[in-house]
Amino acid sequence: MILLDNVSKTFELSAKQRKERNTKDRELPVVNKVSFQCQPGRVFSLLGPNGAGKTTTLRMIATILKPSAGKIEIGGVDAIKQPLQALKKIGFLTGSAGLYERLTPEELIHYFADLYGVDKEVAIKRKLELYDMLEVHPFKNKRIGKLSTGMKQKVSIIRTMIHDPEVVVFDEPTSGLDVITAENIIRLIRNCKESGKTVIFSSHIMSEVDLLCDDLAIIHQGSLIFNGTMQAFRDDMQASNLTEEFIRIVEHAKS
Amino acid sequence: MIRVIFFKEIKELLRDRRTMMAMMVIPILVFPLLLGVIMTMTKNFEESQASEVLKIGVVGDLANAFIPKIQAIPEDAGPKMIIPFQPENIEEVKRLIRNDSLNIVIVLSTVTDTYSLQRMEVFFQGTNLGSQNRVKTYLAILEEIGRKDKLAEFGLTPEQITPFEVEYINVSTNEEMIGKIAGGFLPYIFIIFGFIGCMYPAIDLFTGEKERKTLETLLTAPVSRWKILVGKMMVVVTSGLLAAVFAIIGLFLAMEVFELVEDPELRGVIKNILNPVFIASLLLLLIPLTLFFAGIMIPITVGAQSFKEAQSVLTPINFLVILPAIIGLLPGIELNYITAFIPIVNVVLSTKELIAGSLDLVLVGISFATTVFFAALSVLVSYKRFGSEKNIVG
């Protein structure tokens, strides 16, 4: 389970950033008192326009950023006080994440298995299962830099799942991918859900959200403007389709 | 965990052409190339000078008597050609030398009797070292012959007109003397390579990781940031040390395989340098120094947004390293209770002393402790910068 309780994040602005933004404010609030829960066996989607605070929220869940205020729990572990314990439970995949291009998929997977402290035999067994599932065997010993985007995405998936995480965090995982490669991610999210994992993913593509998620939160200018089940979102819909409803809610929040 | 990170980074680094060039190829080639070029150029210069026919003009009333003496100088002192010559004035002499029609013109003054001193003016081009040296050799031979003739004329032996005989006894060993010269130059090379060896890995492991968007992935692994920093820093330091070691290997190859140094005394000194005790001592001094370099570079590379940006900031820092290294090279600058506290300068001077074999253990100890202190300080700064969210997410 993921629990966020009144989580806020404020960035300090450098002189250069203040000049670029044409502001005298030394601080920039990015996330403001956000609270939600993601349950095991369910897919939670964090939806919002660009710059709404989705990535910052997910980075706080993944302990890359420390909240300015509030509380985050991952599988019952306080992610602020015990970040390393929390990280053992998390698999984090972003659409923009790079891989070590001078390593082979085989070397990369073993590196991350070692970092997560996965037992050697367990790592090999899990790796082979994932290789079979994603058909990675033919290119497992090629340098990652020479692989196609689709192949790299498969390696990223195995890297994320090698320690069998309890919670999986996806930050715009299909962004920039072709339909076939994006399908691998969608299949992975479904598999995670079926195996009882807690899944949270951010997106601004409504069709993807409609296809996958059970629970939904819409974030705009750092604050939640909707938090409920997908069913409740559909039931309360005033526009003719989900995309228009999403735009309507965001526009309403702006006004 | 530090071990896991260290070995993974080393593996990646060994697959990076740019780092391999800076860490291995250039350091290993520098001494063979440098010595090869210097020795070949010196040899070629000496050979061309020795085979060059020196065109000599002799002017004055006594020219006819002097020319046969020059012609009698043995050929092994260098080939020569006497050109008959009657200039109208000194300006013509200068013009003929400048346009290479003549290399040397000897203008003899008139002597009234046997006991008068024969004065002569020798015109030459100062830019032509070969002709200058050659004419000095000729005149030294003629002077010696003339002295013997005059002594024979007066029935004297050389001992009878020599007021005293001097024998200079140098208590410095050749090792000390050449060590003082080579000892300034060699540490400078090792320090520069230590710096260059650190530079590319520091950029690649920090800025590069951020630019390639792998840092965020690494930070989601359950590993403390200090362990990541230490693992990466160890790689940067190792690379700097390896660059210095490869420079030593290059020196060994130049000496033993390519035999580029012919001077026996210089060979002796360099051979003395290439011993396990010296190499171990040098590495001991270089460990904290490369750690200090890594500590200077990492905060910069952590903050930089691109490889180019990191490189453009680090390149001027090169001069900050070269400057104290050059100060250490200057004659008269010795390792003392002031210089031992100046980072980089103290390592250059300690290595200089090490090569010269005149080591003061207390001063070297102070140099080592000072470098360790600055290294620790720089590591602390690196830790602060690496831990900063601003530097991680940009």
XYZ file of C-alpha atoms in Angstrom:
649
model
C 0.000 0.000 0.000
C 1.032 3.602 -0.618
C -0.154 6.304 1.746
C 0.347 10.031 1.234
C -0.824 12.287 4.020
C -0.790 16.074 3.469
C 2.365 15.900 1.421
C 3.820 19.181 0.180
C 6.952 20.035 -1.725
C 8.565 23.424 -2.214
C 11.642 24.019 -4.357
C 14.140 26.758 -3.593
C 14.777 28.921 -6.638
C 18.283 29.991 -7.584
C 18.927 33.572 -8.751
C 19.091 32.274 -12.336
C 15.762 30.463 -11.986
C 14.136 33.556 -10.428
C 15.327 35.600 -13.390
C 14.036 33.014 -15.877
C 10.645 32.905 -14.177
C 10.590 36.666 -13.726
C 9.792 36.389 -10.031
C 11.278 37.622 -6.786
C 9.954 34.632 -4.812
C 12.738 32.474 -3.427
C 10.496 29.408 -3.136
C 8.259 27.623 -5.593
C 5.484 25.423 -4.179
C 5.096 22.416 -6.488
C 2.935 20.014 -4.479
C 0.449 21.256 -1.925
C -1.046 19.070 0.835
C -1.672 16.023 -1.337
C -3.281 12.998 0.325
C -4.277 9.682 -1.224
C -3.987 5.922 -0.758
C -3.125 3.216 -3.300
C -4.332 -0.245 -2.404
C -2.705 -3.612 -3.230
C -4.215 -5.366 -6.250
C -5.486 -2.063 -7.642
C -4.106 0.375 -10.180
C -4.006 4.004 -9.119
C -3.586 6.676 -11.754
C -2.243 10.144 -11.093
C -3.555 12.318 -13.861
C -2.722 15.931 -14.635
C -1.507 18.360 -17.269
C 2.207 18.992 -17.802
C 3.811 20.720 -14.806
C 0.941 19.809 -12.468
C 3.236 18.041 -9.960
C 2.809 14.389 -11.010
C 6.495 13.607 -11.403
C 7.437 15.445 -8.191
C 4.819 13.420 -6.289
C 6.102 10.135 -7.717
C 9.710 11.152 -7.029
C 8.756 11.758 -3.390
C 7.157 8.293 -3.254
C 10.369 6.856 -4.710
C 12.379 8.828 -2.068
C 14.381 10.693 -4.741
C 12.944 13.923 -3.335
C 12.165 14.613 0.299
C 8.765 16.191 1.048
C 8.811 19.636 2.654
C 5.870 18.524 4.795
C 3.565 15.541 5.269
C 3.971 11.799 5.555
C 4.549 8.992 3.044
C 4.259 5.289 3.831
C 5.214 2.452 1.503
C 3.963 -0.970 2.576
C 3.792 0.254 6.179
C 7.325 1.739 6.115
C 7.837 5.459 6.716
C 9.522 6.511 3.438
C 10.898 9.719 4.944
C 12.463 8.202 8.046
C 13.478 4.867 6.508
C 13.994 5.552 2.794
C 16.209 2.521 2.154
C 13.660 0.135 3.714
C 10.923 1.738 1.619
C 12.991 1.516 -1.562
C 13.349 -2.247 -1.169
C 9.597 -2.466 -1.677
C 9.476 -0.185 -4.737
C 10.037 -0.753 -8.434
C 10.339 2.577 -10.267
C 9.978 2.930 -14.024
C 9.892 6.163 -15.953
C 9.391 6.729 -19.641
C 12.457 8.932 -19.765
C 14.743 6.662 -17.729
C 18.042 5.830 -19.348
C 19.988 2.584 -19.134
C 23.727 2.031 -18.895
C 24.441 1.770 -22.600
C 27.914 0.276 -22.236
C 26.539 -2.709 -20.300
C 24.633 -5.684 -21.678
C 21.085 -6.449 -20.411
C 22.561 -9.423 -18.556
C 25.134 -7.233 -16.740
C 22.590 -4.511 -15.988
C 20.042 -6.902 -14.502
C 22.645 -8.531 -12.260
C 23.894 -5.092 -11.182
C 20.445 -4.030 -10.021
C 19.761 -7.433 -8.441
C 22.953 -6.905 -6.415
C 21.933 -3.350 -5.474
C 18.573 -4.643 -4.254
C 20.324 -7.408 -2.340
C 18.499 -10.183 -4.210
C 19.945 -13.639 -3.573
C 21.983 -14.832 -6.615
C 19.893 -17.959 -7.283
C 16.621 -16.106 -6.844
C 17.831 -13.352 -9.174
C 18.768 -15.870 -11.889
C 15.403 -17.659 -11.617
C 13.435 -14.410 -11.739
C 15.564 -13.027 -14.546
C 14.978 -16.133 -16.695
C 11.219 -15.975 -16.107
C 11.178 -12.336 -17.193
C 13.460 -13.081 -20.186
C 11.013 -15.767 -21.321
C 7.993 -13.531 -20.813
C 9.493 -10.550 -22.679
C 11.590 -12.544 -25.186
C 14.880 -10.974 -24.178
C 17.120 -14.044 -24.737
C 18.212 -13.113 -28.309
C 19.754 -9.789 -27.234
C 20.696 -10.394 -23.597
C 24.437 -10.198 -24.349
C 24.390 -7.243 -26.720
C 25.420 -3.783 -25.511
C 22.308 -1.832 -24.485
C 23.460 1.130 -26.607
C 22.940 -1.017 -29.702
C 19.376 -2.082 -28.842
C 16.147 -0.635 -30.255
C 13.803 1.469 -28.088
C 11.455 -1.509 -27.679
C 14.277 -3.802 -26.578
C 15.534 -1.182 -24.114
C 12.039 -0.819 -22.671
C 11.922 -4.589 -22.065
C 15.266 -4.370 -20.237
C 13.903 -1.478 -18.157
C 10.901 -3.589 -17.191
C 13.103 -6.464 -16.027
C 15.309 -4.004 -14.125
C 12.194 -2.666 -12.360
C 10.810 -6.109 -11.495
C 13.971 -8.087 -10.670
C 13.502 -7.693 -6.901
C 9.781 -8.540 -7.117
C 8.629 -5.213 -5.628
C 5.481 -4.887 -3.566
C 4.794 -1.434 -5.011
C 5.381 -0.413 -8.622
C 5.641 3.248 -9.588
C 5.347 4.197 -13.253
C 6.031 7.786 -14.287
C 4.520 8.368 -17.736
C 5.775 4.930 -18.744
C 4.466 4.939 -22.310
C 5.575 8.465 -23.126
C 7.366 8.528 -26.484
C 6.925 4.808 -27.131
C 5.358 3.198 -30.208
C 2.132 1.235 -29.842
C 3.806 -2.186 -29.694
C 6.357 -1.129 -27.072
C 3.680 0.657 -25.032
C 1.702 -2.585 -25.086
C 4.491 -4.281 -23.079
C 4.022 -1.702 -20.334
C 0.262 -2.066 -20.330
C 0.640 -5.858 -20.061
C 3.121 -5.393 -17.200
C 0.720 -3.121 -15.281
C -2.030 -5.709 -15.674
C 0.285 -8.506 -14.495
C 1.254 -6.452 -11.450
C -2.366 -5.889 -10.597
C -3.221 -9.576 -11.004
C -0.347 -10.580 -8.716
C -1.627 -8.292 -5.961
C 0.954 -5.531 -6.232
C 0.191 -1.883 -5.561
C 0.500 0.065 -8.794
C 0.602 3.824 -9.247
C 1.169 5.432 -12.590
C 1.116 8.970 -13.873
C -0.195 9.876 -17.266
C -1.894 12.599 -19.226
C -3.394 10.121 -21.707
C -7.015 9.560 -20.693
C -7.521 6.457 -22.860
C -4.638 4.703 -21.064
C -6.119 5.631 -17.703
C -9.538 4.384 -18.737
C -8.038 1.084 -19.864
C -6.055 0.328 -16.744
C -6.937 2.134 -13.579
C -9.231 1.378 -10.685
C -8.602 4.554 -8.728
C -7.852 8.023 -9.973
C -6.509 11.311 -8.675
C -6.309 14.469 -10.774
C -3.622 16.930 -9.815
C -3.523 20.528 -10.966
C -1.024 23.208 -9.899
C 0.180 20.921 -7.114
C -3.238 20.270 -5.524
C -5.622 17.342 -5.938
C -8.831 18.354 -7.653
C -10.279 14.843 -7.836
C -9.611 11.717 -5.795
C -11.849 8.688 -6.105
C -12.534 5.475 -7.983
C -12.626 5.331 -11.741
C -16.237 4.216 -11.456
C -17.132 7.338 -9.430
C -15.358 9.510 -12.027
C -17.422 7.916 -14.802
C -20.649 8.197 -12.797
C -20.196 11.926 -12.103
C -19.099 12.719 -15.650
C -20.740 15.834 -17.133
C -18.918 15.889 -20.478
C -19.453 13.484 -23.361
C -16.207 11.526 -22.911
C -13.404 11.033 -20.394
C -10.891 13.360 -22.077
C -13.401 16.203 -22.222
C -14.390 15.550 -18.625
C -10.730 15.736 -17.584
C -10.329 19.066 -19.443
C -13.582 20.348 -17.900
C -12.397 19.564 -14.370
C -8.997 21.184 -14.945
C -10.585 24.300 -16.512
C -13.027 24.495 -13.613
C -10.124 24.322 -11.133
C -8.338 27.135 -13.017
C -11.366 29.415 -12.718
C 27.494 -2.355 -1.984
C 30.405 0.031 -2.584
C 32.263 -2.889 -4.191
C 29.294 -3.614 -6.506
C 29.148 0.020 -7.613
C 32.936 0.248 -7.982
C 33.251 -2.809 -10.226
C 30.260 -1.869 -12.363
C 31.654 1.639 -12.898
C 35.119 0.278 -13.707
C 33.593 -2.116 -16.250
C 31.710 0.732 -17.908
C 34.719 2.999 -17.841
C 36.931 0.429 -19.533
C 34.407 0.427 -22.376
C 34.582 4.195 -22.817
C 37.056 5.182 -25.532
C 37.501 8.749 -24.250
C 38.423 7.644 -20.737
C 40.736 4.928 -22.021
C 42.584 7.532 -24.082
C 43.021 9.857 -21.103
C 43.709 7.096 -18.565
C 45.888 4.680 -20.530
C 46.849 5.499 -24.112
C 48.101 9.080 -23.710
C 50.000 8.498 -20.410
C 51.707 5.381 -21.776
C 52.737 7.148 -24.984
C 53.857 10.456 -23.522
C 57.365 9.484 -22.393
C 58.288 7.359 -25.434
C 57.018 10.125 -27.726
C 58.535 12.992 -25.766
C 61.926 11.343 -25.326
C 61.802 9.952 -28.867
C 61.180 13.368 -30.390
C 63.782 15.128 -28.207
C 66.462 12.492 -28.782
C 65.812 12.256 -32.542
C 65.858 16.020 -32.932
C 69.064 16.368 -30.903
C 70.746 13.570 -32.860
C 69.622 14.975 -36.211
C 70.818 18.438 -35.211
C 74.207 17.155 -34.106
C 74.602 15.048 -37.267
C 73.603 17.850 -39.602
C 75.908 20.258 -37.779
C 78.807 17.798 -37.899
C 78.418 17.190 -41.633
C 77.787 20.808 -42.585
C 80.714 22.379 -44.483
C 81.601 25.550 -42.602
C 82.322 28.467 -44.976
C 85.059 30.570 -43.390
C 86.385 33.907 -44.530
C 89.676 35.239 -43.156
C 90.464 38.962 -43.405
C 93.591 40.949 -42.471
C 97.226 41.410 -43.315
C 98.115 38.099 -41.691
C 95.348 36.161 -43.418
C 97.693 34.389 -45.773
C 99.761 33.081 -42.852
C 96.673 32.114 -40.809
C 94.717 30.242 -43.522
C 97.115 27.248 -43.723
C 96.832 26.833 -39.942
C 93.060 26.519 -40.207
C 93.367 24.182 -43.157
C 95.689 22.016 -41.071
C 92.976 21.392 -38.474
C 92.025 17.701 -38.733
C 88.829 16.855 -40.688
C 87.289 15.068 -37.691
C 86.721 18.520 -36.104
C 84.210 19.084 -38.945
C 84.426 19.848 -42.686
C 85.368 23.393 -43.670
C 86.012 25.536 -46.694
C 88.152 28.690 -46.725
C 86.747 31.265 -49.095
C 89.093 33.946 -50.472
C 87.671 37.173 -49.333
C 88.491 40.893 -49.410
C 85.580 42.932 -48.027
C 85.304 46.656 -48.565
C 83.995 47.283 -45.069
C 82.505 45.547 -41.976
C 78.950 46.024 -43.287
C 79.800 43.769 -46.216
C 81.074 41.110 -43.760
C 77.784 41.230 -41.871
C 75.729 41.111 -45.063
C 77.555 38.022 -46.373
C 77.025 36.195 -43.086
C 73.333 37.133 -42.932
C 72.704 35.833 -46.462
C 74.625 32.604 -45.675
C 77.365 33.210 -48.250
C 79.734 32.750 -45.302
C 79.181 31.201 -41.861
C 82.145 32.711 -40.059
C 84.471 35.621 -40.771
C 87.694 35.976 -38.791
C 89.184 39.473 -38.877
C 92.833 39.427 -37.791
C 94.467 42.531 -36.389
C 98.030 43.412 -37.341
C 100.756 42.425 -34.854
C 103.960 44.417 -34.618
C 106.182 41.703 -33.129
C 106.216 38.069 -31.917
C 105.373 39.032 -28.336
C 102.247 40.991 -29.112
C 98.909 39.370 -28.575
C 97.200 38.374 -31.794
C 93.695 39.877 -31.605
C 90.963 38.572 -33.784
C 87.260 39.388 -34.236
C 84.996 36.521 -35.136
C 81.751 37.425 -36.908
C 78.993 34.816 -36.772
C 75.192 34.424 -36.648
C 74.116 33.863 -33.033
C 71.072 31.971 -34.295
C 73.364 29.337 -35.836
C 74.606 27.481 -32.768
C 76.468 24.904 -34.861
C 78.801 27.351 -36.644
C 79.471 29.215 -33.400
C 80.467 26.013 -31.588
C 82.541 24.790 -34.526
C 84.634 27.928 -34.791
C 85.244 27.822 -31.033
C 86.546 24.276 -31.456
C 88.840 25.344 -34.338
C 90.195 28.320 -32.448
C 90.737 26.238 -29.308
C 92.806 23.801 -31.389
C 94.796 26.694 -32.938
C 95.248 28.317 -29.511
C 96.623 25.068 -28.119
C 99.019 24.678 -31.068
C 100.074 28.354 -30.771
C 100.677 27.999 -27.024
C 102.825 24.916 -27.527
C 104.838 26.682 -30.272
C 105.462 29.719 -28.064
C 106.429 27.586 -25.053
C 108.856 25.654 -27.243
C 110.283 28.936 -28.545
C 111.024 30.058 -24.948
C 112.061 26.581 -23.821
C 109.306 26.291 -21.217
C 106.944 23.511 -20.177
C 103.227 24.120 -19.533
C 103.719 23.394 -15.804
C 106.248 26.252 -15.526
C 103.728 28.883 -16.558
C 100.744 27.421 -14.687
C 100.333 29.252 -11.310
C 98.087 26.592 -9.762
C 96.147 23.513 -10.669
C 92.501 23.192 -9.628
C 90.501 20.021 -9.202
C 86.810 20.576 -8.432
C 85.301 17.799 -6.320
C 81.500 17.686 -6.385
C 80.135 16.052 -3.245
C 76.672 15.746 -4.804
C 76.068 12.447 -6.481
C 74.983 12.378 -10.088
C 71.675 11.071 -8.821
C 71.212 14.191 -6.714
C 72.247 16.558 -9.484
C 70.159 15.091 -12.269
C 67.450 14.300 -9.720
C 67.160 18.005 -8.946
C 66.500 18.666 -12.619
C 64.509 15.567 -13.609
C 62.902 15.557 -10.171
C 61.148 18.798 -10.992
C 59.913 17.669 -14.345
C 58.792 14.099 -13.625
C 56.423 14.780 -10.692
C 54.833 17.490 -12.782
C 54.080 14.904 -15.488
C 52.706 12.394 -12.952
C 50.531 15.052 -11.277
C 49.136 16.320 -14.568
C 48.263 12.768 -15.602
C 46.743 12.133 -12.188
C 44.509 15.145 -12.843
C 43.636 14.279 -16.453
C 43.045 10.658 -15.445
C 40.452 11.853 -12.896
C 38.765 14.346 -15.204
C 36.908 12.176 -17.719
C 35.618 9.600 -15.219
C 34.445 12.430 -12.931
C 32.444 13.919 -15.785
C 31.216 10.561 -17.072
C 30.202 9.140 -13.692
C 28.343 12.199 -12.458
C 27.343 14.622 -15.235
C 27.203 11.794 -17.780
C 24.922 9.727 -15.580
C 22.621 12.719 -15.156
C 22.700 13.535 -18.865
C 21.957 9.915 -19.833
C 19.111 9.913 -17.272
C 20.443 6.884 -15.385
C 21.075 8.707 -12.099
C 17.398 8.790 -11.176
C 17.147 5.035 -11.737
C 20.239 4.427 -9.610
C 18.852 6.567 -6.790
C 15.702 4.446 -6.635
C 17.847 1.453 -5.613
C 18.066 0.915 -1.835
C 21.633 2.193 -1.524
C 22.757 5.144 0.597
C 23.894 8.124 -1.402
C 27.221 8.206 0.434
C 27.897 4.629 -0.681
C 27.123 5.574 -4.283
C 29.424 8.585 -3.937
C 32.249 6.542 -2.391
C 31.937 3.806 -5.049
C 32.086 6.345 -7.853
C 34.798 8.428 -6.194
C 36.992 5.337 -5.824
C 36.715 4.824 -9.575
C 37.740 8.438 -10.262
C 40.743 8.102 -7.920
C 41.702 4.717 -9.412
C 41.603 6.202 -12.882
C 43.862 9.094 -11.833
C 46.337 6.702 -10.204
C 46.256 4.368 -13.206
C 47.041 7.297 -15.518
C 50.115 8.058 -13.362
C 51.089 4.354 -13.323
C 50.742 4.151 -17.104
C 52.991 7.221 -17.385
C 55.602 5.307 -15.322
C 55.147 2.262 -17.606
C 55.641 4.603 -20.577
C 58.895 5.838 -19.017
C 60.014 2.231 -18.507
C 59.206 1.377 -22.144
C 61.103 4.435 -23.362
C 64.128 3.359 -21.331
C 64.214 -0.398 -21.546
C 62.328 -1.355 -24.703
C 62.949 1.559 -27.069
C 66.264 2.598 -25.401
C 65.606 6.233 -26.215
C 67.976 7.697 -23.597
C 71.643 7.323 -24.552
C 73.278 9.546 -21.925
C 74.593 7.061 -19.313
C 74.144 9.424 -16.326
C 70.572 10.303 -17.234
C 69.878 6.619 -17.846
C 71.244 5.853 -14.379
C 68.986 8.422 -12.721
C 65.848 7.308 -14.557
C 66.680 3.667 -13.784
C 66.966 4.617 -10.121
C 63.534 6.238 -10.344
C 62.023 3.090 -11.767
C 62.410 1.082 -8.588
C 59.588 -0.384 -6.472
C 60.317 1.823 -3.430
C 60.130 5.030 -5.474
C 56.983 3.940 -7.307
C 55.291 2.885 -4.037
C 56.268 6.208 -2.378
C 55.028 8.189 -5.378
C 51.707 6.349 -5.365
C 51.375 6.926 -1.630
C 51.695 10.677 -2.247
C 49.407 10.537 -5.269
C 46.546 8.698 -3.509
C 45.447 11.679 -1.350
C 46.299 14.066 -4.169
C 44.050 12.298 -6.714
C 41.383 12.074 -4.002
C 41.740 15.842 -3.619
C 41.417 16.237 -7.410
C 38.324 14.015 -7.396
C 36.938 16.093 -4.534
C 37.414 19.287 -6.541
C 35.914 17.831 -9.705
C 32.895 15.973 -8.339
C 31.032 19.000 -6.913
C 31.438 20.650 -10.326
C 30.377 17.615 -12.347
C 27.438 16.960 -10.025
C 26.143 20.474 -10.606
C 26.767 20.568 -14.382
C 23.852 19.821 -16.673
C 25.846 18.504 -19.615
C 29.197 16.909 -20.481
C 30.145 20.089 -22.361
C 29.318 22.325 -19.403
C 31.359 20.162 -17.019
C 34.287 20.102 -19.418
C 34.220 23.868 -19.942
C 34.328 24.454 -16.169
C 36.985 21.822 -15.461
C 39.379 22.841 -18.238
C 40.313 26.201 -16.627
C 40.832 24.327 -13.329
C 43.648 22.527 -15.156
C 45.587 25.781 -14.902
C 44.988 25.946 -11.148
C 46.746 22.578 -10.934
C 49.471 23.412 -13.422
C 50.354 26.670 -11.635
C 51.344 25.160 -8.247
C 53.026 22.305 -10.115
C 55.128 24.865 -12.019
C 55.942 26.714 -8.772
C 57.316 23.420 -7.498
C 59.529 23.210 -10.590
C 61.206 26.559 -10.032
C 64.837 26.471 -8.885
C 65.343 27.537 -5.303
C 61.882 26.406 -4.182
C 62.524 23.697 -1.618
C 60.339 21.556 0.604
C 60.240 23.425 3.925
C 57.819 24.194 6.762
C 55.898 26.626 4.541
C 55.767 24.814 1.191
C 54.860 21.522 2.915
C 51.474 23.072 3.738
C 50.648 24.147 0.165
C 48.646 21.483 -1.667
C 50.041 20.201 -4.986
C 53.271 22.226 -4.500
C 54.113 19.973 -1.517
C 53.629 16.792 -3.557
C 55.801 18.125 -6.405
C 58.536 19.091 -3.947
C 58.289 15.832 -1.977
C 58.626 13.828 -5.191
C 61.554 16.006 -6.204
C 63.264 15.196 -2.904
C 62.371 11.536 -3.340
C 64.058 11.421 -6.747
C 67.099 13.347 -5.483
C 67.337 10.915 -2.568
C 67.429 13.733 0.009
C 64.162 13.004 1.763
C 63.134 14.727 5.012
C 60.548 12.363 6.479
C 58.999 15.021 8.751
C 58.379 17.408 5.858
C 57.087 14.626 3.621
C 54.820 13.545 6.491
C 53.464 17.109 6.766
C 52.932 17.197 2.982
C 51.067 13.897 3.132
C 48.918 14.990 6.098
C 48.126 18.342 4.432
C 47.048 16.612 1.232
C 44.924 14.155 3.211
C 43.284 17.097 5.021
C 42.432 18.892 1.779
C 41.247 15.610 0.240
C 38.910 15.010 3.203
C 37.602 18.559 2.923
C 36.905 18.148 -0.778
C 35.185 14.788 -0.170
C 32.910 16.516 2.333
C 32.004 19.187 -0.223
C 31.340 16.439 -2.790
C 29.032 14.662 -0.345
C 27.061 17.859 0.312
C 26.693 18.564 -3.403
C 25.845 14.980 -4.353
C 23.179 14.821 -1.675
C 21.506 18.001 -2.880
C 18.155 17.448 -4.638
C 18.810 20.400 -6.929
C 21.854 18.654 -8.385
C 20.055 15.353 -8.830
C 16.900 16.464 -10.595
C 18.393 19.565 -12.253
